Short mmCIF file of C-alpha atoms and ligand atoms in Angstrom, two decimals:
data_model
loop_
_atom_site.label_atom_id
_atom_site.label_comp_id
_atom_site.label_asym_id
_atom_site.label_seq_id
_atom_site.Cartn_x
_atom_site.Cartn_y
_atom_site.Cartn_z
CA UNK D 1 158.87 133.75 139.96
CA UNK D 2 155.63 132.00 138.13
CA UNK D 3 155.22 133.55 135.04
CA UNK D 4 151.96 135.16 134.50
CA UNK D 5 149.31 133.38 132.17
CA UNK D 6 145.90 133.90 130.51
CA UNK D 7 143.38 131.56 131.58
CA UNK D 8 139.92 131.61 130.02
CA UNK D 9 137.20 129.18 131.18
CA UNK D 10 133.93 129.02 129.17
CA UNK D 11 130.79 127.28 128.96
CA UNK D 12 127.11 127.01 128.90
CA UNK D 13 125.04 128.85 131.73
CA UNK D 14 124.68 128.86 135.17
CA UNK D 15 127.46 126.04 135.44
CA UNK D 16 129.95 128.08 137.78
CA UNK D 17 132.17 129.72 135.51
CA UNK D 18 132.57 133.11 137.61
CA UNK D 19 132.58 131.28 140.85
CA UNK D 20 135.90 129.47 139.56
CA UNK D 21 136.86 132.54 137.98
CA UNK D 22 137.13 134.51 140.94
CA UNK D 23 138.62 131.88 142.89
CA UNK D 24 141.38 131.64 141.00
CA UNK D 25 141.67 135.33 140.30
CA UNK D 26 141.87 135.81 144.03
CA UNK D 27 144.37 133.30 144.64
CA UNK D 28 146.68 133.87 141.70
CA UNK D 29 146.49 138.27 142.48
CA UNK D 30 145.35 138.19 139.08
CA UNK D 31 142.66 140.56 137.30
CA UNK D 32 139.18 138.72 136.88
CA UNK D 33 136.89 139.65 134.21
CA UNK D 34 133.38 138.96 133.53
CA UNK D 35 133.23 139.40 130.40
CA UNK D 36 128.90 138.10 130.53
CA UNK D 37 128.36 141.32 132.28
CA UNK D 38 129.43 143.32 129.80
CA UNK D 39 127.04 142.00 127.16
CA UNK D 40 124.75 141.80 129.92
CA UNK D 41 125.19 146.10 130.51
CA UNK D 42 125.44 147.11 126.54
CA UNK D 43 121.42 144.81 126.64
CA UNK D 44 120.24 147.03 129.64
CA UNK D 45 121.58 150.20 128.13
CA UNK D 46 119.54 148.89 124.63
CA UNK D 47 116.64 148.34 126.89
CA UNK D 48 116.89 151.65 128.93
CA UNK D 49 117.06 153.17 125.43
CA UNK D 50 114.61 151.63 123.05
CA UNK D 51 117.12 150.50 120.32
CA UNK D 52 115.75 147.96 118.03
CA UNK D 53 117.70 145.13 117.74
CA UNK D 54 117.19 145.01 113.84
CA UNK D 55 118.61 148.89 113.26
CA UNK D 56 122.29 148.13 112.46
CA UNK D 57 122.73 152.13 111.87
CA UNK D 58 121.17 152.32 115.74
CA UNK D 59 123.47 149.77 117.10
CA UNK D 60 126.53 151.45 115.92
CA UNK D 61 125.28 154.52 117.27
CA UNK D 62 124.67 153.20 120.48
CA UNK D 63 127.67 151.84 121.17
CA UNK D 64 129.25 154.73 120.62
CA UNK D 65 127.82 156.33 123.83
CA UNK D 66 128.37 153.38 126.01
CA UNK D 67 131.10 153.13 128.24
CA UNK D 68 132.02 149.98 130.34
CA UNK D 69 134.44 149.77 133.08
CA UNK D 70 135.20 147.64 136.21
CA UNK D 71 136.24 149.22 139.16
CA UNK D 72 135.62 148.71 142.77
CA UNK D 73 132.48 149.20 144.65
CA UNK D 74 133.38 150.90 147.73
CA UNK D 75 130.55 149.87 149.56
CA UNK D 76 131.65 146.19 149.56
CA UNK D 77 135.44 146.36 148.00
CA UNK D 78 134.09 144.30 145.13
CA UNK D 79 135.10 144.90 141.74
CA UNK D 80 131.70 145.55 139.70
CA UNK D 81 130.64 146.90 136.12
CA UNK D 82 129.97 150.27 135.65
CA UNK D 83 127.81 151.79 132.80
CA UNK D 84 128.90 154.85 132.12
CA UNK D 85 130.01 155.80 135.18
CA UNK D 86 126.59 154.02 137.02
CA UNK D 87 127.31 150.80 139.14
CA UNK D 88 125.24 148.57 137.00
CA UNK D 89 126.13 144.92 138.71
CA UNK D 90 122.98 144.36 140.25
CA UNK D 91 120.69 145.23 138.04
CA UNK D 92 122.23 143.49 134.98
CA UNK D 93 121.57 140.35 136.68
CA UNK D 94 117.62 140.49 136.40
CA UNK D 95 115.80 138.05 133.99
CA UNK D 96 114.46 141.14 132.21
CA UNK D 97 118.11 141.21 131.15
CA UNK D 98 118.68 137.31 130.58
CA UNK D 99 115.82 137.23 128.35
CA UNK D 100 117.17 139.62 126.08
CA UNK D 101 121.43 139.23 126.36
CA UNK D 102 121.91 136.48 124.12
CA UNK D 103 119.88 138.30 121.23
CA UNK D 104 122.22 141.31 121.94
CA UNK D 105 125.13 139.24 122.07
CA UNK D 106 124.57 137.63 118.95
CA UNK D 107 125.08 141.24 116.88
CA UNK D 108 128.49 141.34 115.41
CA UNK D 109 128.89 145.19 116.29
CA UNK D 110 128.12 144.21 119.92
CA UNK D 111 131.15 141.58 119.85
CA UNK D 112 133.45 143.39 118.26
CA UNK D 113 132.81 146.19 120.63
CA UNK D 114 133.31 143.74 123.79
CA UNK D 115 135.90 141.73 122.23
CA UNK D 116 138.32 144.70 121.47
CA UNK D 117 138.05 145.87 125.17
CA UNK D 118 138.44 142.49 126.44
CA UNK D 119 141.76 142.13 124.63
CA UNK D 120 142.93 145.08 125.87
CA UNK D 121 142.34 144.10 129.18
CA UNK D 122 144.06 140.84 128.70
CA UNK D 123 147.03 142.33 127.20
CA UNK D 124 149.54 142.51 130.49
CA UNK D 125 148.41 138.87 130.88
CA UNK D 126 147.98 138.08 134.87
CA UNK D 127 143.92 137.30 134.00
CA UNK D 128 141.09 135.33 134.35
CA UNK D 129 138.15 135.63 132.08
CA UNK D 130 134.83 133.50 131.27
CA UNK D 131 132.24 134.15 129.08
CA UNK D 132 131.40 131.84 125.69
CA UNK D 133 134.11 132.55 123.30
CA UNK D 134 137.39 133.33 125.02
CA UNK D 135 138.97 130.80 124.53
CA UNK D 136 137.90 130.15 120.92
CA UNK D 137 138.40 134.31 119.86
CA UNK D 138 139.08 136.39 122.40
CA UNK D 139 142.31 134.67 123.78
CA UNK D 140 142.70 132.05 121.48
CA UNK D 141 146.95 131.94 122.38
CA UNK D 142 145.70 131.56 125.91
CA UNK D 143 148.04 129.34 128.05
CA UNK D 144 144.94 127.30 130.53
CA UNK D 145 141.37 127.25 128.57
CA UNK D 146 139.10 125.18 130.78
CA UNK D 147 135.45 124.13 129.14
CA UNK D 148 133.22 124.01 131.77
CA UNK D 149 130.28 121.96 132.26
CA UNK D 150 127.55 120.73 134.63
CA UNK D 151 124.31 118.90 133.91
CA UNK D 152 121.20 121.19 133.26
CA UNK D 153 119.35 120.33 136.49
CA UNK D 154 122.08 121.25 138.64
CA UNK D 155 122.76 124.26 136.97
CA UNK D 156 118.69 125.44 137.09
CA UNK D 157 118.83 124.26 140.34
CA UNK D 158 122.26 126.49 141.11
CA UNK D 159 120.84 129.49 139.53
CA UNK D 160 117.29 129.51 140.64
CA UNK D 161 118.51 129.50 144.29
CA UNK D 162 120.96 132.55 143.42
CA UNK D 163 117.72 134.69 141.74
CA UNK D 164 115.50 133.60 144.29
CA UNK D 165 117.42 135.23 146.98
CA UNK D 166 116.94 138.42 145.34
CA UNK D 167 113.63 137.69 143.92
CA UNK D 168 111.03 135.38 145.48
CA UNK D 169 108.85 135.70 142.56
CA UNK D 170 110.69 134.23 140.59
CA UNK D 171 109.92 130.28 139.61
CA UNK D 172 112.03 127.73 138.72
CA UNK D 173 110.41 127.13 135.06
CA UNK D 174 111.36 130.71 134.36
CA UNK D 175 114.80 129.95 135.13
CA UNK D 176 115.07 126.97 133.24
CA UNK D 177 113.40 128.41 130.23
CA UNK D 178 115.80 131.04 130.40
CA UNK D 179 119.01 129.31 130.65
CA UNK D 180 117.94 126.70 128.02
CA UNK D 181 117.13 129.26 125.29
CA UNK D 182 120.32 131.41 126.18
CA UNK D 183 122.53 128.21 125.90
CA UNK D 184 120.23 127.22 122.79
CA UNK D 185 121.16 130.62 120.92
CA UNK D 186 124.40 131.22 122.41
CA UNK D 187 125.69 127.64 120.86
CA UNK D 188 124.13 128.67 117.47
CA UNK D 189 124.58 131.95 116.23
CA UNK D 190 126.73 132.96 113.39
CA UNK D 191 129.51 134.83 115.46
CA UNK D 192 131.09 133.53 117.79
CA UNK D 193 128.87 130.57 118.98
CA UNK D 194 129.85 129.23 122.14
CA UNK D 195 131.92 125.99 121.92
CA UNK D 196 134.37 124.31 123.31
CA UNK D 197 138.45 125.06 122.11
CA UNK D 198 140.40 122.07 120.41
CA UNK D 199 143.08 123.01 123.40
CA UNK D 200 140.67 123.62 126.02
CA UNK D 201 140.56 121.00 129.58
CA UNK D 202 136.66 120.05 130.14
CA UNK D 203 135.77 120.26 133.67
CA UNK D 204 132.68 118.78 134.67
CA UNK D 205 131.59 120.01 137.91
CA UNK D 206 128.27 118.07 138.41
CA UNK D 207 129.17 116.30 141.15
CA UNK D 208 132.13 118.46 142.52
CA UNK D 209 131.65 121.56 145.02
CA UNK D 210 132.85 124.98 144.16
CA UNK D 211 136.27 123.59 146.46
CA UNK D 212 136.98 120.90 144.51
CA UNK D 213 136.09 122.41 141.18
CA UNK D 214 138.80 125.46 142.46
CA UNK D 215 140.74 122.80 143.21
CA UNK D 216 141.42 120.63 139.92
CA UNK D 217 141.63 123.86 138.11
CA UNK D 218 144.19 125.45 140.32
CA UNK D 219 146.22 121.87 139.52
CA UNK D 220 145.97 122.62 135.60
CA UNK D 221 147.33 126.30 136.91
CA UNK D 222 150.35 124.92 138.68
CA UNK D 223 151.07 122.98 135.29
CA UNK D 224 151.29 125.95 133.51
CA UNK D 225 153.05 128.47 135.78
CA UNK D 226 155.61 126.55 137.35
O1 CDP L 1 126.15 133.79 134.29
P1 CDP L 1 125.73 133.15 133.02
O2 CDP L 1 126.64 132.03 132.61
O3 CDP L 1 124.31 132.72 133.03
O4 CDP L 1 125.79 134.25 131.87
P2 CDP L 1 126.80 135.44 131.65
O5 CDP L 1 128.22 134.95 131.67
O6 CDP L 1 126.43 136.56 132.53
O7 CDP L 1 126.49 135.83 130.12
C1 CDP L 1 125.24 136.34 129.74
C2 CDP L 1 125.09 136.19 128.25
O8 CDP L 1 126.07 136.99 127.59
C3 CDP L 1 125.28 134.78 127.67
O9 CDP L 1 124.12 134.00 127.72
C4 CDP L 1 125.70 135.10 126.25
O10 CDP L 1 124.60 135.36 125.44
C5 CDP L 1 126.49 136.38 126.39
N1 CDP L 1 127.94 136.18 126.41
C6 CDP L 1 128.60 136.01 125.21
O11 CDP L 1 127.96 135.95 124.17
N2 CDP L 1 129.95 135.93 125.17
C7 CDP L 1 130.67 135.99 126.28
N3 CDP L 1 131.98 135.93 126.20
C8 CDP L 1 130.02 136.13 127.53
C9 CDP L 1 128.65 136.21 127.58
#
């Protein structure tokens, strides 16, 4: 039997990271985990709540009443985030959110708060997670780390289409301005910043579709499991 493996894939925004992720969860039976929508809860629960980012006293306090889980929406058999107990997954993915994550995500509480649960989950191995720094801290013993990239107009262009679908309002500067300040702080703060693991296989999807990005990956997979 293939012996079950951690595979993280990280990377800048927008460039397909939970597509893959998924993917590969699916075909593998292994556990996915976003890992993104986790910061991207703990900010809405900070908005919902008023706490100000620069209250370190707050923060702690906060986090002690927030509880994140995935489980499966039975409305559509996905599995989604849950904020303490409320199926959060749609609403974490409005720019009101993305304009304030990576400022949330930059708090060392916040991490160590996230990173401690993602371990967990990662313990019985059998996963796929992406986010910024899984390879790097997270899982940094993991057995496939895959960097992935795309150039910044196809990844505006990928996301702006995905928000517009939900959102007609919303305009493709917004987008852009969004995705290059998150990738602008996430690469530079203190803890954490996102970059890419000495180990870790760059994929550059630019000109690939989501098959034959799934595809090359799944390759680097068979590699490691067989
Ligand atoms: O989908 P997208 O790549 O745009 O972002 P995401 O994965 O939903 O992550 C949202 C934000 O959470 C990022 O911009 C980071 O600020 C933060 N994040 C992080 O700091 N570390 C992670 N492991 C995952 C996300």
């Amino acid at each position: 039997m293939a012996k079950k493996i951690i595979i993280t894939i990280d990377g800048w925004s927008s460039c397909g990271k939970s597509t893959l992720a998924k993917r590969l969860a699916k075909e593998l039976g292994y556990i996915y985990v976003d890992s993104g929508a986790m910061y991207r809860a703990i900010t809405l629960y900070f908005l919902r709540n008023n706490i100000d980012l620069a209250e370190k006293k707050k923060i702690k306090e906060a986090l002690k009443n927030i509880s994140l889980e995935f489980s499966k929406n039975p409305q559509n058999g996905k599995t989604e985030i849950y904020l303490n107990g409320e199926n959060v997954e749609y609403l974490i993915r409005d720019l009101v959110i993305a304009e304030k994550v990576s400022d949330v995500a930059a708090i060392k509480e916040v991490r160590e708060f996230a990173v401690a649960q993602q371990q967990k989950m990662g313990a019985p191995k059998g996963i796929v997670m992406d986010g910024r720094d899984i390879g790097t801290v997270v899982f940094p013993k993991a057995e496939l780390k895959i960097f992935l990239t795309a150039d910044n107009a196809v990844r505006v262009e990928r996301r702006f289409k995905e928000m517009y679908e939900k959102n007609p309002n919303v305009t493709v500067e917004e987008v852009k301005n969004n995705l290059e300040m998150r990738d602008y702080i996430d690469s530079h703060r203190e803890v954490s910043p996102l970059k890419q693991a000495k180990d870790a296989l760059v994929l550059d999807n630019t000109d690939l579709t989501e098959k034959q990005t799934f595809e090359k990956a799944l390759e680097w997979v068979k590699e490691k499991i067989l």
